[in-house]
Coordinates of N, CA and C and ligand atoms in Angstrom, one line a residue:
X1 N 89.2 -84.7 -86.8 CA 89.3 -83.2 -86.8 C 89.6 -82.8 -85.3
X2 N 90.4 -81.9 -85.2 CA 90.8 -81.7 -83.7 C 90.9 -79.7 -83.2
X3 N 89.7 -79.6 -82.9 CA 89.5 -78.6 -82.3 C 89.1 -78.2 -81.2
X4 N 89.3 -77.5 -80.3 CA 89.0 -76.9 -79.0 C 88.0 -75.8 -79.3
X5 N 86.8 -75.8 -78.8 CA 85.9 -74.9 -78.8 C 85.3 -74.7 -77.2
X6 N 86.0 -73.0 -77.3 CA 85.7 -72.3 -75.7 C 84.4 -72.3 -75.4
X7 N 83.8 -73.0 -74.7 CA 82.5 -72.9 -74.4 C 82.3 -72.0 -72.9
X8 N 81.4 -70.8 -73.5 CA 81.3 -70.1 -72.3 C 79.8 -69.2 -72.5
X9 N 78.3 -69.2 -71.5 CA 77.6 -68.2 -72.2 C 78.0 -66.9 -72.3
X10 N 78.8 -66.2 -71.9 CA 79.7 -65.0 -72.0 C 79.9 -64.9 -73.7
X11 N 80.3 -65.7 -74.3 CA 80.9 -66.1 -75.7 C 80.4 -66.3 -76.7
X12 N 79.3 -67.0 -76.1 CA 78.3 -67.6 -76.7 C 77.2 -66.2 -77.3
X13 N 77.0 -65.4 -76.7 CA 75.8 -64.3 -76.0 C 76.9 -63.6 -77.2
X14 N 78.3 -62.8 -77.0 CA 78.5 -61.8 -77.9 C 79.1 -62.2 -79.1
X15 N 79.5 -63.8 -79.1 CA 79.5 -63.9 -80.2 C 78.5 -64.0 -81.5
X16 N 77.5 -64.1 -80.9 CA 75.9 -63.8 -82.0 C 75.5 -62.7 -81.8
X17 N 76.4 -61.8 -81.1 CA 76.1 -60.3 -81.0 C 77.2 -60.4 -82.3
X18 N 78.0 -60.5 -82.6 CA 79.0 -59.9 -83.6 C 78.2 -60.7 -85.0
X19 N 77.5 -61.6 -84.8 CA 77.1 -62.4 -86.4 C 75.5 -61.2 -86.7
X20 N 75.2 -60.6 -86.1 CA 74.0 -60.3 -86.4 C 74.5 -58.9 -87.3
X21 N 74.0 -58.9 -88.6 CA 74.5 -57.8 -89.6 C 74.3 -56.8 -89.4
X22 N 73.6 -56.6 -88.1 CA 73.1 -54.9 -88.0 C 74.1 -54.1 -86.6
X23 N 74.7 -55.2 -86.4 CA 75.7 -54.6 -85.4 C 76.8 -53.9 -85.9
X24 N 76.8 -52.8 -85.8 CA 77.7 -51.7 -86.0 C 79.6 -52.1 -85.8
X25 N 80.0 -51.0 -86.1 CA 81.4 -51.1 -86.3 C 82.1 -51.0 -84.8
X26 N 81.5 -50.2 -84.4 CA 82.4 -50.0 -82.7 C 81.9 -51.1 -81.9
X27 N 80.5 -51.7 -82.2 CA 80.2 -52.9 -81.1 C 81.3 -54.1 -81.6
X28 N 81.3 -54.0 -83.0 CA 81.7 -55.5 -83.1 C 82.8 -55.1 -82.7
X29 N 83.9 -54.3 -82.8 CA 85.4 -54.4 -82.4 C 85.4 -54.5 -80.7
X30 N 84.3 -54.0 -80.4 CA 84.5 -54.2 -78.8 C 83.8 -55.8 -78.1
X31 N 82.9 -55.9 -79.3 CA 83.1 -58.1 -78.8 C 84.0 -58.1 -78.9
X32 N 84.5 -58.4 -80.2 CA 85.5 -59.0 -80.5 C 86.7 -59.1 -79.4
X33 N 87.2 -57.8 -78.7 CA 88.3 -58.1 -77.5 C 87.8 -58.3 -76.5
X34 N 86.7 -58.3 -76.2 CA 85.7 -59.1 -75.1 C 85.9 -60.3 -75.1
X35 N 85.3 -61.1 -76.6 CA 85.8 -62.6 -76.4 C 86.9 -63.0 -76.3
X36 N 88.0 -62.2 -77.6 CA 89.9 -62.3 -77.0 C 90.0 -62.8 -75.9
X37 N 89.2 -62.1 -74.9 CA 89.7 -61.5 -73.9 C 89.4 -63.0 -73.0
X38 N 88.0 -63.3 -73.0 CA 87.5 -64.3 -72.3 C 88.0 -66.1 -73.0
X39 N 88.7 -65.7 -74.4 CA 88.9 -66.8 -74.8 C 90.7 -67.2 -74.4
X40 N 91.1 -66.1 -74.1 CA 92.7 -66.0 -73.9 C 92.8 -66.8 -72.5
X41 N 91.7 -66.4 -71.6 CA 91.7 -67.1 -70.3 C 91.9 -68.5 -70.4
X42 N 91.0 -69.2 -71.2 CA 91.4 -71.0 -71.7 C 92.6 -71.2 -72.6
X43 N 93.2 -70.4 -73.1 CA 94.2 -70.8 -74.2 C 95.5 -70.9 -73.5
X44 N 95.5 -70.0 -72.3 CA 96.4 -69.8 -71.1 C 96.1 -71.1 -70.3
X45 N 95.5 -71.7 -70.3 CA 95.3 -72.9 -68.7 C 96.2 -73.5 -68.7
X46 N 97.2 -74.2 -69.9 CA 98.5 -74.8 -69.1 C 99.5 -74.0 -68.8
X47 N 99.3 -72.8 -68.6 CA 100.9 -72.0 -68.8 C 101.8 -72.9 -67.6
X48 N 102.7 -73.3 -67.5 CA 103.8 -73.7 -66.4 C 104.0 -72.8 -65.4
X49 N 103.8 -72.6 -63.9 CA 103.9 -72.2 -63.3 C 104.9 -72.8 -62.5
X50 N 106.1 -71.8 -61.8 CA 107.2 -72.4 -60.4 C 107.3 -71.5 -59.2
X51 N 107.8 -72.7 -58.7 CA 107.5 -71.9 -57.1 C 108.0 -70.5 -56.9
X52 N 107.7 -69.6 -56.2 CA 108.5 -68.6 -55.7 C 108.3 -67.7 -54.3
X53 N 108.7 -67.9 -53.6 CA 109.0 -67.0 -52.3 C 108.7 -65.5 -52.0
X54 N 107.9 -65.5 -51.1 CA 107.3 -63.9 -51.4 C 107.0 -63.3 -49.5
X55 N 107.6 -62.5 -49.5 CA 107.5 -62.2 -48.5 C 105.8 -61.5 -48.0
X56 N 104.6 -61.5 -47.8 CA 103.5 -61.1 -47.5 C 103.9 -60.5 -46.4
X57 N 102.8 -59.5 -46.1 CA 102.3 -58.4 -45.0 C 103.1 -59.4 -43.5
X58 N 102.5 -60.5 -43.6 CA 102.7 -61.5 -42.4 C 103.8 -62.7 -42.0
X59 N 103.8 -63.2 -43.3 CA 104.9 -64.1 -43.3 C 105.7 -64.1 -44.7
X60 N 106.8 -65.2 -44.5 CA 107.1 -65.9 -45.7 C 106.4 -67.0 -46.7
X61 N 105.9 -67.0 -48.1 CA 105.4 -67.8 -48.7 C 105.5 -68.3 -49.6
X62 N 105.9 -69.2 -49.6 CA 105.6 -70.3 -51.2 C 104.5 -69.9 -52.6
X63 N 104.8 -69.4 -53.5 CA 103.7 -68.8 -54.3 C 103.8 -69.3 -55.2
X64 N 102.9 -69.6 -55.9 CA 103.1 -69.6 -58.0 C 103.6 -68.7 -58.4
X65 N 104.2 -68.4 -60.0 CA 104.0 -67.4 -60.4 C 104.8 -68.1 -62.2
X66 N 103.9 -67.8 -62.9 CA 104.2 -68.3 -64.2 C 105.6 -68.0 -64.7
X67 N 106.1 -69.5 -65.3 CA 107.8 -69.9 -65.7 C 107.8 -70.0 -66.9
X68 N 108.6 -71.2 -67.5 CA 108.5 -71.2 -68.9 C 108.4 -70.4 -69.7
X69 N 108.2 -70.3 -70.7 CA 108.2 -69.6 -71.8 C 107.4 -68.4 -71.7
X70 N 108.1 -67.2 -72.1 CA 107.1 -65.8 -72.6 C 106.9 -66.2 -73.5
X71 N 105.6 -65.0 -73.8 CA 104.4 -65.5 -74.8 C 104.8 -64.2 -76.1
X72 N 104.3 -64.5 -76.6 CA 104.2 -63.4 -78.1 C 102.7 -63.8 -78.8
X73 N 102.4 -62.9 -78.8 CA 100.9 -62.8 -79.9 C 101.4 -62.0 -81.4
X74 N 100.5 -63.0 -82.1 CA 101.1 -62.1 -83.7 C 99.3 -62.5 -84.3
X75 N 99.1 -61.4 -84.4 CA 98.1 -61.1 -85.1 C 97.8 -61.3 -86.7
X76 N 97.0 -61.9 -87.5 CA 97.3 -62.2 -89.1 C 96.5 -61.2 -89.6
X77 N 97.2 -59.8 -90.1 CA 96.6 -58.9 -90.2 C 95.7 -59.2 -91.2
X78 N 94.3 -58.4 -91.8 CA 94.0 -57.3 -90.7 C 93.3 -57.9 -89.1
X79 N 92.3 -58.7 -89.5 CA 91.2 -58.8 -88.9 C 92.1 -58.9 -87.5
X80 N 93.2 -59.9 -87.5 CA 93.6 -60.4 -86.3 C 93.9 -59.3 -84.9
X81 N 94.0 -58.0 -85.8 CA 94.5 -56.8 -84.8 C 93.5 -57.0 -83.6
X82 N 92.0 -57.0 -84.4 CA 91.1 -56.8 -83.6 C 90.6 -57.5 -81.8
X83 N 92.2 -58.9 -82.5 CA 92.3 -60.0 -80.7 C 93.0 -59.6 -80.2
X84 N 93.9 -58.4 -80.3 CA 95.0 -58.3 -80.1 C 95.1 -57.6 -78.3
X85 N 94.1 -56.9 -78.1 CA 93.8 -56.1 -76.9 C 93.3 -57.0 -76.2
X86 N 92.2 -57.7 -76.0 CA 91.8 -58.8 -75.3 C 92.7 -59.8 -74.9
X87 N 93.7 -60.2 -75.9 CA 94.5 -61.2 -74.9 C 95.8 -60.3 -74.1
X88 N 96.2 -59.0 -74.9 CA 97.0 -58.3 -74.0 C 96.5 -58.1 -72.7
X89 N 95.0 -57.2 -72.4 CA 94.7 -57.0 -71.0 C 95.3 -58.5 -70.0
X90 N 94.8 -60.3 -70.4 CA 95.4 -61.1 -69.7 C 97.1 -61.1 -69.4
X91 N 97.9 -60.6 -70.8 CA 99.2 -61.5 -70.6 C 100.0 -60.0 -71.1
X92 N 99.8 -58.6 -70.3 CA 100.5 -57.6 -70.5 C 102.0 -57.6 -70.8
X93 N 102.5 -58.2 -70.7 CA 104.0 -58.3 -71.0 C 104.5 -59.1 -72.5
X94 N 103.5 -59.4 -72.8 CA 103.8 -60.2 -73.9 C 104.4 -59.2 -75.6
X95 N 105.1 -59.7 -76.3 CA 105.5 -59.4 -77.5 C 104.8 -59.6 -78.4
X96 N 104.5 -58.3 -79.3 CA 103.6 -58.5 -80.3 C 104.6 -58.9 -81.7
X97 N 104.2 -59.7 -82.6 CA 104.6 -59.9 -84.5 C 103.4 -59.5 -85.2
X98 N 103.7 -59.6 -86.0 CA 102.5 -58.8 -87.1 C 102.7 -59.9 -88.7
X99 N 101.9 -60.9 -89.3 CA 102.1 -60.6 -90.2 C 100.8 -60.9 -91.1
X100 N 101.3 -59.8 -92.3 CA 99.8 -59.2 -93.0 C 99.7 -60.4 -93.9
X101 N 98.7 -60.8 -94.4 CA 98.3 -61.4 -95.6 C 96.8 -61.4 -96.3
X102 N 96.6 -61.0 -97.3 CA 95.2 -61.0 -97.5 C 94.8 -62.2 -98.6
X103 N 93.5 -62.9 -98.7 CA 93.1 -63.7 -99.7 C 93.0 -63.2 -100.9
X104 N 93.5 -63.7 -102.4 CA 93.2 -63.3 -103.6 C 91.6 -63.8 -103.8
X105 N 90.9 -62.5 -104.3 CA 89.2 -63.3 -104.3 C 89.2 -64.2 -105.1
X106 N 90.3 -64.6 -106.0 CA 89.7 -65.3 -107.4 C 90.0 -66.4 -106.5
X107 N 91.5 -66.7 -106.6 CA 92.0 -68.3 -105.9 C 91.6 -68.6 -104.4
X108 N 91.2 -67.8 -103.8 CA 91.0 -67.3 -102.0 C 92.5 -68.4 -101.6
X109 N 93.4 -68.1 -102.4 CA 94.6 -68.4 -101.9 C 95.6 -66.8 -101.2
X110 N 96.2 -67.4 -99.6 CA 96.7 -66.4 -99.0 C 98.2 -65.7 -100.2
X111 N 98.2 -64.1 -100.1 CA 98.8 -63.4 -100.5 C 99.5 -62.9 -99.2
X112 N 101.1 -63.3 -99.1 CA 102.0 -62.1 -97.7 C 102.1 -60.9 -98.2
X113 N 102.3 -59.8 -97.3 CA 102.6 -58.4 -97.5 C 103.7 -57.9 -96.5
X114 N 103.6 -59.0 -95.1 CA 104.3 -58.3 -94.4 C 104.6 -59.2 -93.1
X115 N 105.9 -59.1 -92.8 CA 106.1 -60.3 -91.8 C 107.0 -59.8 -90.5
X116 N 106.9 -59.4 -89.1 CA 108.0 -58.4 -88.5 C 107.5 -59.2 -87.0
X117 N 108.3 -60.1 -86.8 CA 108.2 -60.7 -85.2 C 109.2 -60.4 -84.3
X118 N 109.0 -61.3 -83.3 CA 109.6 -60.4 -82.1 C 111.4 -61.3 -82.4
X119 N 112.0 -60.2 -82.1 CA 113.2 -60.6 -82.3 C 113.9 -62.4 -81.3
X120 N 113.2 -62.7 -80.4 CA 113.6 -63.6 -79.6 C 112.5 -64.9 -80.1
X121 N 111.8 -64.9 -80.8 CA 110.4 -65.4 -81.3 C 110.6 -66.6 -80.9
X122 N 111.9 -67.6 -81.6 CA 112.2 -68.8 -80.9 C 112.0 -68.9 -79.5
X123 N 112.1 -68.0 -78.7 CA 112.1 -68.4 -77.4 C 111.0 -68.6 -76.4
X124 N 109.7 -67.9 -77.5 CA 108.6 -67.6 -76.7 C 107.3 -68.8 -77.2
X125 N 106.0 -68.9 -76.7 CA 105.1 -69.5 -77.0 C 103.9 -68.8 -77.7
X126 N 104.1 -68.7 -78.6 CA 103.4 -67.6 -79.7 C 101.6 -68.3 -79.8
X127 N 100.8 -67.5 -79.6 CA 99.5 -67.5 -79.8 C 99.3 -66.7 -81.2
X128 N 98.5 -67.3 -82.3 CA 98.9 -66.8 -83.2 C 97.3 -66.3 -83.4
X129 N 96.6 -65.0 -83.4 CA 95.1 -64.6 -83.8 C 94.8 -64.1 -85.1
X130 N 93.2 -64.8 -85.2 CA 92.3 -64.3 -86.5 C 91.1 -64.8 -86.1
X131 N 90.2 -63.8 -86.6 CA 89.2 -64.4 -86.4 C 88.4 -65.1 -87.4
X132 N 88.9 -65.5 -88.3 CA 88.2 -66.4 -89.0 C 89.3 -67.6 -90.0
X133 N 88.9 -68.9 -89.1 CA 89.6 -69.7 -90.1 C 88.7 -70.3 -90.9
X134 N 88.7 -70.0 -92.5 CA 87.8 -70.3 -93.5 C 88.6 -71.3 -94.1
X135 N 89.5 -71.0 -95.5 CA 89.7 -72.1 -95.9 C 91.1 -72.6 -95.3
X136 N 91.3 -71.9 -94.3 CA 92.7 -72.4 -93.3 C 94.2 -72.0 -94.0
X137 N 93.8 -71.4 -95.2 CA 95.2 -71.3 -95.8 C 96.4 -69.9 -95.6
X138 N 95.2 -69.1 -94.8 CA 96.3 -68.0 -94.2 C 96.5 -68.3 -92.8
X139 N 96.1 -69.3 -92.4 CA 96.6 -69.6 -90.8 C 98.1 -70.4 -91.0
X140 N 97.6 -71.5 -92.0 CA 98.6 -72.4 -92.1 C 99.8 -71.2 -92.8
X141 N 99.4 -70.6 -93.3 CA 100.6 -69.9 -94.3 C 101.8 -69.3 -93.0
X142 N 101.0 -68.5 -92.0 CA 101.2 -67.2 -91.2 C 102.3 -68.7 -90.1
X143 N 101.7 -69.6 -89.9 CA 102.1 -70.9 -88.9 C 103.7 -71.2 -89.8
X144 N 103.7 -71.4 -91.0 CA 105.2 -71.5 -91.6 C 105.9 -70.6 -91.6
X145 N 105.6 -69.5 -91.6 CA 106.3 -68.6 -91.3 C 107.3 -68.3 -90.0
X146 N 106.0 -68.7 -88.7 CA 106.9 -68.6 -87.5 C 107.7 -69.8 -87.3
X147 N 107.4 -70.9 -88.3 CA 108.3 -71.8 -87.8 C 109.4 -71.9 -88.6
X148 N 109.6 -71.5 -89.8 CA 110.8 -70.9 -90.3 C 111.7 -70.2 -89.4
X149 N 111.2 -69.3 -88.3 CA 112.0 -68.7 -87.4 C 112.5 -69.5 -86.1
X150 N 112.0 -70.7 -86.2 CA 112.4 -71.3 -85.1 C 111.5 -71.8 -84.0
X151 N 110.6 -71.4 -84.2 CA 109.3 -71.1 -82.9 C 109.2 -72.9 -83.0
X152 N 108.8 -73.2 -81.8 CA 108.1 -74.4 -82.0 C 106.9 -75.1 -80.6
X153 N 106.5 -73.7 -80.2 CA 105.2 -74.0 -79.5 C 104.6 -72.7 -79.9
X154 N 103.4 -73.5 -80.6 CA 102.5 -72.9 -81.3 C 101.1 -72.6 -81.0
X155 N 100.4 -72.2 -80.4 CA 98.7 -72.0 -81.0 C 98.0 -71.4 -81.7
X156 N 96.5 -71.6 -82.2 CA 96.1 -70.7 -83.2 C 94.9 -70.7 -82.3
X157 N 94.0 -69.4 -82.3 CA 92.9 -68.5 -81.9 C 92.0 -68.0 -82.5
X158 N 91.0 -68.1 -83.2 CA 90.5 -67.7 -83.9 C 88.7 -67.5 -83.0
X159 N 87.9 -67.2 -84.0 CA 86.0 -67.2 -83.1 C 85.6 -67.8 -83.7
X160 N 85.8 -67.8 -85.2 CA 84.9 -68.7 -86.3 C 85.8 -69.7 -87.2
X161 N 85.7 -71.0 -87.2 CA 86.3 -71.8 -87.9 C 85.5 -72.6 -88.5
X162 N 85.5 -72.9 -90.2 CA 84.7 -74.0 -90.8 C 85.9 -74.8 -90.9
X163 N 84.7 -76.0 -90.8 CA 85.4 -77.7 -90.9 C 86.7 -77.9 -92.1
X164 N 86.5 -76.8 -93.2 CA 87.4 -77.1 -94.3 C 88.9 -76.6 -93.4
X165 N 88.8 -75.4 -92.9 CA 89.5 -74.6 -92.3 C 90.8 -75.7 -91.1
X166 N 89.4 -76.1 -90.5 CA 90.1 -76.8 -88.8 C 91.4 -77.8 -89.7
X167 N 90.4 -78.9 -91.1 CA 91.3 -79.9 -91.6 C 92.5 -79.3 -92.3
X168 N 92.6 -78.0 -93.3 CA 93.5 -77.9 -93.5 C 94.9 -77.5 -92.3
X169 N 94.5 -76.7 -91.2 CA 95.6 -76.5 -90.2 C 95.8 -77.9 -89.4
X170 N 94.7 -78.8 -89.0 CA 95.5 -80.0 -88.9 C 96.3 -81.0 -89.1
X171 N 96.3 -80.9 -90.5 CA 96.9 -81.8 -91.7 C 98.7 -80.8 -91.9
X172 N 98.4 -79.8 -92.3 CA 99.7 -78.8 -92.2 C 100.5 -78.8 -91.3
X173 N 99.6 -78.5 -89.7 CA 100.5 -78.3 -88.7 C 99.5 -78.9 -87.0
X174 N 99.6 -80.4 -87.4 CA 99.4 -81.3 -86.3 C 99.7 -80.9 -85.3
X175 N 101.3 -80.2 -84.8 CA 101.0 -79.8 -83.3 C 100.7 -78.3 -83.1
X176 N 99.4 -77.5 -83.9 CA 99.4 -76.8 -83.2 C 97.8 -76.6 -83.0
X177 N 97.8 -77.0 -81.1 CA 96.4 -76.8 -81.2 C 95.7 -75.3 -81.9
X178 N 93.8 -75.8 -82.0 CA 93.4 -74.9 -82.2 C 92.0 -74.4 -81.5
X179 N 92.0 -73.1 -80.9 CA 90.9 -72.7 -80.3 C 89.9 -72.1 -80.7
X180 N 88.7 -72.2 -80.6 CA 87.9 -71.4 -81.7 C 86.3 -71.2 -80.8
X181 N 85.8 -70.2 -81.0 CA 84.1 -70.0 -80.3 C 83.2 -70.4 -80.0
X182 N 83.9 -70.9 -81.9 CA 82.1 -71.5 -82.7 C 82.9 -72.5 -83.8
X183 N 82.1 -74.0 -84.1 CA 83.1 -74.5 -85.4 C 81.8 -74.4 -86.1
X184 N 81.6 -73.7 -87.3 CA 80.5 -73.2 -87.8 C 80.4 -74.6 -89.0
X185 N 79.4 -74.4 -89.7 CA 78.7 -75.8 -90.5 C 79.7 -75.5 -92.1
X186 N 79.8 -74.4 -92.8 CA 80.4 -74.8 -94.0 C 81.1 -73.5 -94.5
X187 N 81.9 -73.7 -96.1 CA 82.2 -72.6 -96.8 C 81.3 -72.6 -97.6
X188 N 81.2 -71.3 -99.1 CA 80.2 -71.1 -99.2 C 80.9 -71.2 -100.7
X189 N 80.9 -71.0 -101.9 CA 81.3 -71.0 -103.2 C 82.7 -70.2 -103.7
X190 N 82.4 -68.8 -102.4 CA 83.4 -67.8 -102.2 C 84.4 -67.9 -101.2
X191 N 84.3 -69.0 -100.7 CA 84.8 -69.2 -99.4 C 84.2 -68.8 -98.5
X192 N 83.8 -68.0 -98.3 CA 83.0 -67.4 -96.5 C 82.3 -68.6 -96.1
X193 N 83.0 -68.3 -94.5 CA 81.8 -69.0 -93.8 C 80.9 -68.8 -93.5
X194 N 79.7 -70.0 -93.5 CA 78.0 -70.0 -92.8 C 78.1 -71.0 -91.9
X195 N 77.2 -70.2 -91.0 CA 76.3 -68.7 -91.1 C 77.3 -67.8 -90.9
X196 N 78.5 -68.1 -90.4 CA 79.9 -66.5 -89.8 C 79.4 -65.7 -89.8
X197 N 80.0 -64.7 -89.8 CA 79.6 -63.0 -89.6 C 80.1 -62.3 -90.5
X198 N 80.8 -62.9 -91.7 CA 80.9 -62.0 -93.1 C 82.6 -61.4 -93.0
X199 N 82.7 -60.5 -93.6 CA 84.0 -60.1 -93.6 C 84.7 -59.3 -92.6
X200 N 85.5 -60.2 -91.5 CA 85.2 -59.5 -90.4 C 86.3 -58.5 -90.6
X201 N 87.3 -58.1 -91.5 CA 88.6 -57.3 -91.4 C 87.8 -56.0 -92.2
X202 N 86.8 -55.7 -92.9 CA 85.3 -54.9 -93.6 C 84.6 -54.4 -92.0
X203 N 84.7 -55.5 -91.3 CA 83.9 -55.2 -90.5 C 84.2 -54.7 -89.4
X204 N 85.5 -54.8 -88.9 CA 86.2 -54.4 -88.0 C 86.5 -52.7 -88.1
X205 N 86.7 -53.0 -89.9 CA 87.8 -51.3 -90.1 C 87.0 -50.2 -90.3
X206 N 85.4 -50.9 -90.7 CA 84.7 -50.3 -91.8 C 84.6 -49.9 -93.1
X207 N 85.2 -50.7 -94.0 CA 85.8 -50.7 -94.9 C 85.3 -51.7 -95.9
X208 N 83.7 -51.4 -95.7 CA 83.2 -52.6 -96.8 C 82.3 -51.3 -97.8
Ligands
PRP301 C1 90.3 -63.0 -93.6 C2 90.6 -63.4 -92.2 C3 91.7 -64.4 -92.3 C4 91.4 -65.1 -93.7 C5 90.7 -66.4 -93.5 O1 91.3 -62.0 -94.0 O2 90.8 -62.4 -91.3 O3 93.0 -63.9 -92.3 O4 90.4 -64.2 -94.3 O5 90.6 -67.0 -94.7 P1 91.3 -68.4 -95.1 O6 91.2 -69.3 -93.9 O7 90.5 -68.9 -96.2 O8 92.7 -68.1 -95.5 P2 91.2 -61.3 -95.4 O9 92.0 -62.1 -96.4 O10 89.8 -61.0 -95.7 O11 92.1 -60.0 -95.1 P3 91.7 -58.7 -94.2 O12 91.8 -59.2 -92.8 O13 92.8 -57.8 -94.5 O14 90.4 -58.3 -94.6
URA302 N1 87.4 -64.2 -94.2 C1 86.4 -63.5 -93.5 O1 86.6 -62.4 -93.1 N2 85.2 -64.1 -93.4 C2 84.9 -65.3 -93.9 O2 83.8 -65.8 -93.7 C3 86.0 -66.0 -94.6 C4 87.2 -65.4 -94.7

């Protein structure tokens, strides 16, 4: 099983702020882009950086300044909207895609509704957010999607991932790592993860 889990007490601290059921609708949407926010920092660490020449106050200088590929974030609506501001504050220039899919409760197989990426999509390094990979089958769904278009540096973002979840997006799609909070202990009959934080796209909109 091959997952990356951000370890940080920053993350740690609000992400059990968002699992506790009595935390309100405005708090949890404002973890939520808090951790985006602090998780987007590690998801970023290889970006490719090349030299560039900058003239300072004092002299001429040799600087970094990130190369390679622009980024696009596509959020798997709903919940995913919720990462959407936390990694923008890091990488403001970036291109947003959107695509919707909800789980059927009977099969908790993903249903699409809606699919609208950035028109250059092949060209960028797409971070793909949700916050919950449960049984992995709308990550992996949302992940074929972009690579129908061409895309072919991929990652996925999520805060809560069960073990069923991590295996199916590994097995599907081997090269795309995955970053996650917490890799939580299981699914539950209904799919939800435990202990997770429940329905986070309900929980986000208010809408349970
Ligand atoms: C949630 C979540 C993921 C999906 C994860 O969305 O935001 O997209 O479930 O489950 P999976 O790994 O088993 O596919 P949901 O279907 O509840 O839709 P919503 O965000 O519109 O509430
Ligand atoms: N979707 C959620 O919002 N929560 C879960 O635990 C599983 C899927």
């Amino acid at each position: 099983m091959k997952i990356n889990v951000v370890r940080h007490p920053l993350i740690e601290h609000k992400l059990s702020m968002m699992r506790d059921k009595d935390t309100n609708c405005k708090d949890f949407r404002q973890l939520l882009k808090e951790i985006s926010l602090l998780m987007a920092y590690e998801v970023t660490r290889d970006l490719p950086l090349e030299d560039t020449i900058i003239e300072t106050p004092m002299t001429t200088f040799t600087g970094k300044m990130l190369g390679g590929r622009s980024i696009g974030v596509v959020p798997i609506l709903r919940a995913g909207l919720g990462m959407v501001d936390g990694v923008m504050e890091l990488v403001p220039s970036a291109k947003i895609g959107h695509i919707g899919c909800y789980r059927d409760p009977d099969t908790h197989q993903p249903v699409e509704y809606y699919c609208k990426l950035p028109i250059d999509v092949d060209q960028r390094q797409i971070i793909v957010v949700d916050p919950m990979l449960a049984t992995g089958g709308s990550a992996a769904m949302a992940i074929d999607f972009i690579k129908k278009r061409g895309v072919t540096d991929i990652k996925f973002m999520c805060l809560v991932a069960a073990p069923e979840g991590v295996m199916t997006l590994n097995n599907a799609h081997p090269d795309v790592p995955i970053f996650a909070a917490a890799l939580d202990e299981r699914l539950n009959e209904q799919a939800y993860i435990i202990p997770g934080l429940g329905d986070a796209g309900d929980r986000l909109f208010g809408t349970k």
